[in-house]
mmCIF file of C-alpha atoms in Angstrom:
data_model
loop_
_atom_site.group_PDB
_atom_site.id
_atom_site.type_symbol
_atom_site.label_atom_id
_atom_site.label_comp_id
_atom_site.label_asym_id
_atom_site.label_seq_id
_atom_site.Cartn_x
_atom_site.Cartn_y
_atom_site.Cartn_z
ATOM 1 C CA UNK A 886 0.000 0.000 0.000
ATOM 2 C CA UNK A 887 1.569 3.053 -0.878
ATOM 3 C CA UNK A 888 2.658 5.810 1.761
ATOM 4 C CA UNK A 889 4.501 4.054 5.120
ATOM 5 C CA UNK A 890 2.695 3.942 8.297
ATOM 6 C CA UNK A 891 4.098 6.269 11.157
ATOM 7 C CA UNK A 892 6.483 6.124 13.668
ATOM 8 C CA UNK A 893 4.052 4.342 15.978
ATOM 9 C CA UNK A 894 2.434 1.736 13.765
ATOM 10 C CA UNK A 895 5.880 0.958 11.650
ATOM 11 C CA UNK A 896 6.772 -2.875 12.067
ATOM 12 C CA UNK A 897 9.174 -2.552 14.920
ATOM 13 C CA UNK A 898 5.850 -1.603 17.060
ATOM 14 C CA UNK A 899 3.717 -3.456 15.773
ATOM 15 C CA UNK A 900 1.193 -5.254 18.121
ATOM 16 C CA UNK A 901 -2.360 -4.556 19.421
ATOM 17 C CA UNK A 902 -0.962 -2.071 22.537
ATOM 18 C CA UNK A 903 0.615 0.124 19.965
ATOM 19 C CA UNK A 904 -2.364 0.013 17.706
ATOM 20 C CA UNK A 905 -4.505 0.961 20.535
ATOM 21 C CA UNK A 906 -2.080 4.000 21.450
ATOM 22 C CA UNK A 907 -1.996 5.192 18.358
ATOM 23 C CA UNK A 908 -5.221 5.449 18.360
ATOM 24 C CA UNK A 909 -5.589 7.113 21.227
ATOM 25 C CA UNK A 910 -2.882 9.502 19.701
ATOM 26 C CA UNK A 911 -5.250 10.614 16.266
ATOM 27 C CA UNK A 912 -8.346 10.533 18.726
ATOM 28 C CA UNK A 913 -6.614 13.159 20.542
ATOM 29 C CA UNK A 914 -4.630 15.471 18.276
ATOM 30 C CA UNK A 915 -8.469 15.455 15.851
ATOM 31 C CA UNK A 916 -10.668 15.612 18.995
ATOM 32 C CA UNK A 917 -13.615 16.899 16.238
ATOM 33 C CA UNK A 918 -14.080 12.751 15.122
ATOM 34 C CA UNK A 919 -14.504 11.598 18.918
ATOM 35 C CA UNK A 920 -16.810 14.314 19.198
ATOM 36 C CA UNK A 921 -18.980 13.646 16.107
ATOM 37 C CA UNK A 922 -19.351 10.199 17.430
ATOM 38 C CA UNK A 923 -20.593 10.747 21.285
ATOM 39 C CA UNK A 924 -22.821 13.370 19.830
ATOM 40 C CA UNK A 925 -24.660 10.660 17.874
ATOM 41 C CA UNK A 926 -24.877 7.893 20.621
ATOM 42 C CA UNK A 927 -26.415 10.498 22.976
ATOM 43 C CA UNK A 928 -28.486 11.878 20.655
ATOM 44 C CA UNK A 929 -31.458 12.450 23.018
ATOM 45 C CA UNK A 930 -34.332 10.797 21.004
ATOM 46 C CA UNK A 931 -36.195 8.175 23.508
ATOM 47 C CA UNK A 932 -39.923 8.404 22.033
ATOM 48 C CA UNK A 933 -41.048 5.724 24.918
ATOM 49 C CA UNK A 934 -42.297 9.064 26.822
ATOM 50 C CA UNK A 935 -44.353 9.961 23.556
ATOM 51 C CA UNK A 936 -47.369 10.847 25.840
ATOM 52 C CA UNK A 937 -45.785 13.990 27.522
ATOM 53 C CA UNK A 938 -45.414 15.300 23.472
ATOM 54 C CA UNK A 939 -47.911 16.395 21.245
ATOM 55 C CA UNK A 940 -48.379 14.242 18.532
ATOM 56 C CA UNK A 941 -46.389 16.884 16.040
ATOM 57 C CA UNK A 942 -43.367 17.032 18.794
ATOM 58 C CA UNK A 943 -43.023 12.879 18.611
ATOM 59 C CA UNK A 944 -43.648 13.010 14.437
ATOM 60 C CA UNK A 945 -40.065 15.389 14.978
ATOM 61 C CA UNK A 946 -38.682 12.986 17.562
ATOM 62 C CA UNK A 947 -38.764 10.291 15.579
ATOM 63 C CA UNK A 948 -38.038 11.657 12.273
ATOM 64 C CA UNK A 949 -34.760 13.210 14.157
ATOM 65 C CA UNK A 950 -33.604 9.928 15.503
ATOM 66 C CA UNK A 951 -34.281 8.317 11.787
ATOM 67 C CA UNK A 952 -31.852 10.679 10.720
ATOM 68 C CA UNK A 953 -29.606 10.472 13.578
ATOM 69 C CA UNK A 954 -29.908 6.721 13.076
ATOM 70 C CA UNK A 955 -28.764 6.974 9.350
ATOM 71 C CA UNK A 956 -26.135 9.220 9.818
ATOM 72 C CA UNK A 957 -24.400 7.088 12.582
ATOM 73 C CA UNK A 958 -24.715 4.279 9.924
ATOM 74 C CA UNK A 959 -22.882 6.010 7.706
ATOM 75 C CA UNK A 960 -20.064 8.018 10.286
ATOM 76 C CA UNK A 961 -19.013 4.109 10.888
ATOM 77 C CA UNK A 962 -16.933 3.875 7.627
ATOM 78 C CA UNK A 963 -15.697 7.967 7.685
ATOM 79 C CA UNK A 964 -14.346 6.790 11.306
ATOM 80 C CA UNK A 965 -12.676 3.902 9.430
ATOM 81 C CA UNK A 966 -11.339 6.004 6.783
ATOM 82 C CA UNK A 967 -10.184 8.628 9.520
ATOM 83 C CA UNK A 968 -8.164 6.056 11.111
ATOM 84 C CA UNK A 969 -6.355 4.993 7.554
ATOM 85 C CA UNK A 970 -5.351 8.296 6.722
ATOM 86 C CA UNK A 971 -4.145 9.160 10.703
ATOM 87 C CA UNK A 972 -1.894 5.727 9.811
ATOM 88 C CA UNK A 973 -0.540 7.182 6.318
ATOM 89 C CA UNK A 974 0.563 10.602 8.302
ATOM 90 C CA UNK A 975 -2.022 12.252 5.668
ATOM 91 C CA UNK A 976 -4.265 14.787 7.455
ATOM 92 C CA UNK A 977 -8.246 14.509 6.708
ATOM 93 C CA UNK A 978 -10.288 17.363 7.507
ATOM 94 C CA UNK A 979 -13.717 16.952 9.509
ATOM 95 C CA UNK A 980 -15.779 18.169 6.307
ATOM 96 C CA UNK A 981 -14.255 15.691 4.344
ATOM 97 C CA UNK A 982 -15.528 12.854 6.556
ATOM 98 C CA UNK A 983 -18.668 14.373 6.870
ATOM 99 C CA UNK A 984 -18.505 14.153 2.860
ATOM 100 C CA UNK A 985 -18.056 10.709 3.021
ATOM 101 C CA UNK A 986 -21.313 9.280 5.076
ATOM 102 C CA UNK A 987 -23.168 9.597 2.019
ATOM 103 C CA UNK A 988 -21.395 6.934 0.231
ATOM 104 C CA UNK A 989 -21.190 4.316 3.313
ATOM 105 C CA UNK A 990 -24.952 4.558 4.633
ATOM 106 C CA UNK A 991 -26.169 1.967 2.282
ATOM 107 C CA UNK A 992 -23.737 -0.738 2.777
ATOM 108 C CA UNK A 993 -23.752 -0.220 6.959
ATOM 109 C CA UNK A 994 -27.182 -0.107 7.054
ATOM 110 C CA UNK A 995 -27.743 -3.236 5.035
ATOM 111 C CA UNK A 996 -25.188 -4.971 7.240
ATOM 112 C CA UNK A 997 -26.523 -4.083 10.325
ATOM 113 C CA UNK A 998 -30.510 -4.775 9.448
ATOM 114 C CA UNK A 999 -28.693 -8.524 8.540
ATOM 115 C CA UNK A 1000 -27.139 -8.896 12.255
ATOM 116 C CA UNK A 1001 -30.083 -7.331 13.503
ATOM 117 C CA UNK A 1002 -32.068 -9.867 12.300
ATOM 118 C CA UNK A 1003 -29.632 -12.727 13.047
ATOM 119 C CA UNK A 1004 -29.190 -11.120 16.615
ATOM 120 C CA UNK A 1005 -33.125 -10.603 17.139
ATOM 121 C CA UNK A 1006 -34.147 -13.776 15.888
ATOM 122 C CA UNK A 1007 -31.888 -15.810 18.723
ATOM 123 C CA UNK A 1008 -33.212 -13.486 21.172
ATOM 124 C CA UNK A 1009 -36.883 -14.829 20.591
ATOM 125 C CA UNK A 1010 -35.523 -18.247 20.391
ATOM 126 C CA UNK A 1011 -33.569 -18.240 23.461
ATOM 127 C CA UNK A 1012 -36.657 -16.655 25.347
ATOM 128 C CA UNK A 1013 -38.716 -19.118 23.522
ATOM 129 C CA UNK A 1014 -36.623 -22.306 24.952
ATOM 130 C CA UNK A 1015 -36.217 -20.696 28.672
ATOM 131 C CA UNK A 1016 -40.584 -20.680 28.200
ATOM 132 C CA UNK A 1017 -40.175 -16.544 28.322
ATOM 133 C CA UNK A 1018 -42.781 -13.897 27.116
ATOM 134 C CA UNK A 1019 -40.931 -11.301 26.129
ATOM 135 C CA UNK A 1020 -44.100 -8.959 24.500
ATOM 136 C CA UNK A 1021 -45.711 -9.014 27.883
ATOM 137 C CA UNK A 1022 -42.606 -8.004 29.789
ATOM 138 C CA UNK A 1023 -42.494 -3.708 28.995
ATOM 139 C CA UNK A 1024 -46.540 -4.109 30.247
ATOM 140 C CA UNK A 1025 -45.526 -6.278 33.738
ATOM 141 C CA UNK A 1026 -42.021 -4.514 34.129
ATOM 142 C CA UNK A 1027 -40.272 -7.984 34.923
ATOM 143 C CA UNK A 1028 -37.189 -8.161 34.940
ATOM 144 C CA UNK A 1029 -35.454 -10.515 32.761
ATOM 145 C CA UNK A 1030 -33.744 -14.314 34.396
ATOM 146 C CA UNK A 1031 -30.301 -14.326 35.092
ATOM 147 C CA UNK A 1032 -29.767 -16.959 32.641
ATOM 148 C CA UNK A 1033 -31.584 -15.309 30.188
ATOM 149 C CA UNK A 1034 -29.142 -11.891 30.539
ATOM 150 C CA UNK A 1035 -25.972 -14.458 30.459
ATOM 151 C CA UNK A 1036 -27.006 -15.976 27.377
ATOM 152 C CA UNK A 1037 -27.655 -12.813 25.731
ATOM 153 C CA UNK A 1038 -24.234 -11.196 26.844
ATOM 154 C CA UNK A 1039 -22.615 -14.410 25.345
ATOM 155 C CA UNK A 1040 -24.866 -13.522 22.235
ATOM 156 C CA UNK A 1041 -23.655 -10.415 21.670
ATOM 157 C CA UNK A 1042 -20.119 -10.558 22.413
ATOM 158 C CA UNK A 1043 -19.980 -13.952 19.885
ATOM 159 C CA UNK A 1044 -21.527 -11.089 17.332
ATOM 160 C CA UNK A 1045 -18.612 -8.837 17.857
ATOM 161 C CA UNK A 1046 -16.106 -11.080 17.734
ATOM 162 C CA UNK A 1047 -17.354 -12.140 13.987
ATOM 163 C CA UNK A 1048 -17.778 -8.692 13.123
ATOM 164 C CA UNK A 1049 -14.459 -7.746 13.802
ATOM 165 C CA UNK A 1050 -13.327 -7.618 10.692
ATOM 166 C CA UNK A 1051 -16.347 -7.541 8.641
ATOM 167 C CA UNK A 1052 -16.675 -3.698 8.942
ATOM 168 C CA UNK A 1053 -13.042 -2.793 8.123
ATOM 169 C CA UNK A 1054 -13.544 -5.094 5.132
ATOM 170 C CA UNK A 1055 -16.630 -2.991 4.411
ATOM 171 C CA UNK A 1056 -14.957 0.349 4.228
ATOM 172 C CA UNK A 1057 -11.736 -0.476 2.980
ATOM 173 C CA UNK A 1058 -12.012 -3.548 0.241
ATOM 174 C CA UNK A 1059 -15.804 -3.880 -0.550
ATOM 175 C CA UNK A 1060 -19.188 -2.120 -0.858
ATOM 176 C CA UNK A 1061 -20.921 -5.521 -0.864
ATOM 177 C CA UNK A 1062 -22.372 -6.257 2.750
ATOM 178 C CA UNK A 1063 -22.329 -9.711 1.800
ATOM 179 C CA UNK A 1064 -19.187 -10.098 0.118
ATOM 180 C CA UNK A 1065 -17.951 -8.089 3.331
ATOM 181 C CA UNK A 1066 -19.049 -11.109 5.668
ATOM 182 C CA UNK A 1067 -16.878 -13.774 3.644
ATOM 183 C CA UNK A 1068 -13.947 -11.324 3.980
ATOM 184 C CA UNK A 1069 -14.201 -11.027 7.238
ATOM 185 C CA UNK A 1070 -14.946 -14.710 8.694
ATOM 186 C CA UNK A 1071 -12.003 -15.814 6.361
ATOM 187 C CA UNK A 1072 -9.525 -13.290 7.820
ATOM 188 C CA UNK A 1073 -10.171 -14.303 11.206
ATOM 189 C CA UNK A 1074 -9.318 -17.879 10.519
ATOM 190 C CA UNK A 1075 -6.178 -17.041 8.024
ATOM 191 C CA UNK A 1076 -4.862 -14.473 10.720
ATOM 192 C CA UNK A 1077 -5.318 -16.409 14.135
ATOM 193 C CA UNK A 1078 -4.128 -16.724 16.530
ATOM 194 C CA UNK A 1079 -2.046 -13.305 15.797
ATOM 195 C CA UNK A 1080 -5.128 -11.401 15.624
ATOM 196 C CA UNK A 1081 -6.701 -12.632 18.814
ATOM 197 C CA UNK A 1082 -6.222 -9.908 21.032
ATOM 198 C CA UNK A 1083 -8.003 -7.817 17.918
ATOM 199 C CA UNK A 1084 -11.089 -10.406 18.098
ATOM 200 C CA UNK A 1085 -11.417 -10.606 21.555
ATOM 201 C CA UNK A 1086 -11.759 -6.977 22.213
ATOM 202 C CA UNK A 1087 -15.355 -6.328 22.466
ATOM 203 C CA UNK A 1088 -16.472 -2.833 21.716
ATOM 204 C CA UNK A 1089 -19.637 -3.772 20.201
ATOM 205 C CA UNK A 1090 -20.567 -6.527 22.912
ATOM 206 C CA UNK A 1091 -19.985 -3.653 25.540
ATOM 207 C CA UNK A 1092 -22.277 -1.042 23.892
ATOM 208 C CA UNK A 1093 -25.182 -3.509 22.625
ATOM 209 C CA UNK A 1094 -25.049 -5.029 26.728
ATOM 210 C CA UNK A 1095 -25.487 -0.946 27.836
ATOM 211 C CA UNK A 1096 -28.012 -0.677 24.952
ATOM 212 C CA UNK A 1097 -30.010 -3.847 26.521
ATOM 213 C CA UNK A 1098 -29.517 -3.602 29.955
ATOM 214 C CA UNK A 1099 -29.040 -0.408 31.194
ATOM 215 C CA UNK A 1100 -27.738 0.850 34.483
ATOM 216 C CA UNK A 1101 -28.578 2.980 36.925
ATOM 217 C CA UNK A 1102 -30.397 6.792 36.249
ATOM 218 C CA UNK A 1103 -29.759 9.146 33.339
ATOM 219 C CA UNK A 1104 -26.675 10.391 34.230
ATOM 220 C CA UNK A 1105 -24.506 7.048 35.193
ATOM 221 C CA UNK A 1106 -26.082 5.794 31.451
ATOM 222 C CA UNK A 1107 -24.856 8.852 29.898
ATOM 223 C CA UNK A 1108 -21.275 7.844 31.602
ATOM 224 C CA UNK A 1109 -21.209 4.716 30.553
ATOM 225 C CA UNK A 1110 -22.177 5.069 27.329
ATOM 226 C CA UNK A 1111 -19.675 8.046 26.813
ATOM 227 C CA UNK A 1112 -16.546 5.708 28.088
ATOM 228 C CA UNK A 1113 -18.402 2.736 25.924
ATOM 229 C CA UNK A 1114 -17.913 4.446 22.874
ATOM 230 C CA UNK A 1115 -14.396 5.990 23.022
ATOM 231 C CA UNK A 1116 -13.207 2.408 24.545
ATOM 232 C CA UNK A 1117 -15.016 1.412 20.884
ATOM 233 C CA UNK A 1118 -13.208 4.121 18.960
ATOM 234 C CA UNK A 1119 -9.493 3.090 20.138
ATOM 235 C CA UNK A 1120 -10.353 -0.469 19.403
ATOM 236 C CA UNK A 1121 -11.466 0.570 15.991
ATOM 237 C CA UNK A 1122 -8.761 2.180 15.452
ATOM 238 C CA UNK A 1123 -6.905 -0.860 16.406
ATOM 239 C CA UNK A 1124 -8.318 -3.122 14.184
ATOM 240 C CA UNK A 1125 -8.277 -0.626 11.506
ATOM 241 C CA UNK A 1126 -4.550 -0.813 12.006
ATOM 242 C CA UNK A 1127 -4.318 -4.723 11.775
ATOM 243 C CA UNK A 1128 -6.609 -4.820 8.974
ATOM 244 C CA UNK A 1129 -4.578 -2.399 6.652
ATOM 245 C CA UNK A 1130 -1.347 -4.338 7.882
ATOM 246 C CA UNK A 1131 -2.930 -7.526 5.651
ATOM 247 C CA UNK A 1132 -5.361 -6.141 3.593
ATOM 248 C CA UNK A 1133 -4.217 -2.546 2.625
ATOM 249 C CA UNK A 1134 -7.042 0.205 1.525
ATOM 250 C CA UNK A 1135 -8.731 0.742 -2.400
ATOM 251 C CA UNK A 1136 -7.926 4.238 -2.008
ATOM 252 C CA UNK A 1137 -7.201 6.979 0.160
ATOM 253 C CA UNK A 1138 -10.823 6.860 1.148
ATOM 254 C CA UNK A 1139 -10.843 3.127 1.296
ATOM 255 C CA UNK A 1140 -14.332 1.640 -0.556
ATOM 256 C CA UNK A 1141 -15.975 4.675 -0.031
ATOM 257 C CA UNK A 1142 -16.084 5.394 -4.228
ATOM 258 C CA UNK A 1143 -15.632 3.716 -7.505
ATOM 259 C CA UNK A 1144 -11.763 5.029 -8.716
ATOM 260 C CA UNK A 1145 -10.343 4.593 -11.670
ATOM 261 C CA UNK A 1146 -8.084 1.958 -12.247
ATOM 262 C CA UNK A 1147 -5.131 4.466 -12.056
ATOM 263 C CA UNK A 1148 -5.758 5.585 -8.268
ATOM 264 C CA UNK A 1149 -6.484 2.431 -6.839
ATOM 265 C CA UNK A 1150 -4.262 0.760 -4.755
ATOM 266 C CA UNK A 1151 -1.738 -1.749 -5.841
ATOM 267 C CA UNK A 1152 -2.457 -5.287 -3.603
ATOM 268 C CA UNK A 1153 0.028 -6.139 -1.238
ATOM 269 C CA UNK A 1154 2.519 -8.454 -2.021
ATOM 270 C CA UNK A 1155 1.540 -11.519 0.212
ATOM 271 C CA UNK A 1156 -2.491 -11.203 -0.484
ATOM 272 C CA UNK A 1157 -4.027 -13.706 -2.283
ATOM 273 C CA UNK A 1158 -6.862 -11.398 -3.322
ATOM 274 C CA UNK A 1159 -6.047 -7.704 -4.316
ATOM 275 C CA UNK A 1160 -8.703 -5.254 -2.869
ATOM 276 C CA UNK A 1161 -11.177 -4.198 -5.066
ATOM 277 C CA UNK A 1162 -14.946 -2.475 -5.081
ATOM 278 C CA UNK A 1163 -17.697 -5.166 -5.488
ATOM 279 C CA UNK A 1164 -20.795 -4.150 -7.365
#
């Protein structure tokens, strides 16, 4: 991939705690991108109180949250491409990224209705085999088993592991959801066990657990989802770094547009598949 990484992420510091800290460096010298992305996880748009609105107040609620919603999906591959160009030592200005959630809200979106389905559906199951009725549970304010809560922590931090590098491989190498899956799975397996520490770390486990089972009042929520999500952004940042290391980028905004042939990026030398856009 053309352009050498930094100081920090150059081969004789390699490894996931340098990843991490340089992470943590480009989080902190571009504090705008950490920003961007606690203002849309605490976007305030809980329509559960929709009776203390008028009806035109929840209408704006929800169509806010939509947006907020499709936004974030898109912000998830300009954080990606934020972290490629903070490895390349090539600054990227906020508009820019803002530029390119346009291009990625398709592809996220379709990827994460396809987990959400996956996830939801072994939620119902799972209730269905501990003899649980979840629809009557928001009326009767129950709380949920034990077991129940175990099973669905071990649910969603199984998720994240296999996701791990499905979404790099969705902003750097592919706009194909699908095709992003396949590249993903397979890299886990051709890169183990060095990219354990990668797999294991469970940003997305953490946030969908506070998502599902939140803690305490409005204010220890809002802490722990703030500390959720920039624990998220330094492992992204991580695995951005790993996945670069074997993969390289299509361009200088990874997958986020068709280039011509000219621009794109040459595959690296050891890949058995160079990167290129699906349809």
């Amino acid at each position: 991939m053309p352009g050498p990484f930094p100081p920090e992420s150059s081969p004789s510091r390699v490894g996931f705690g340098a990843d991490v800290a340089s992470a943590a460096d480009a989080l902190i010298r571009q504090p705008s991108v950490p920003l961007v992305s606690l203002a849309l996880v605490l976007f305030p748009g809980d329509t559960s109180r929709s009776g203390d609105h008028s009806a035109v107040a929840t209408l704006l609620i929800t169509a806010a949250t939509f947006t907020d919603m499709l936004f974030y999906a898109g912000w998830l591959g300009a954080e990606r491409v934020f972290f490629q160009r903070r490895l390349e030592g090539k600054p990227v200005s906020l508009p820019h990224l803002l530029r390119l959630v346009k291009p990625f809200v398709s592809r996220f979106l379709v990827l994460g209705v396809f987990f959400g389905i996956v996830f939801l559906s072994s939620f119902f199951a799972l209730a269905d085999i501990l003899g649980m009725d979840i629809t009557h549970l928001p009326d009767t304010a129950a709380q949920l088993p034990f077991s129940f809560q175990v099973w669905i922590a071990v649910l969603a931090i199984v998720t994240d592991f296999s996701l791990t590098f499905v979404t790099p491989a969705l902003a750097y190498t592919t706009r194909s959801a699908v095709r992003s899956v396949g590249i993903g799975f397979a890299m886990i397996g051709q890169t183990w066990p060095r990219s354990a520490l990668y797999v294991l770390c469970p940003p997305l486990a953490l946030n969908l657990l506070n998502y599902i089972f939140p803690v305490g009042g409005l204010a220890l929520q809002l802490l722990l989802t703030s500390v959720v999500t920039l624990v998220g952004l330094l492992a992204k940042g991580a695995i951005a770094a790993f996945y670069l290391r074997e993969r390289g980028s299509y361009s200088e905004d990874g997958a986020a547009y068709r280039v011509p042939p000219d621009r794109r990026r040459p595959p690296l030398a050891h890949l058995n598949e160079a990167p290129t856009v699906s349809p």
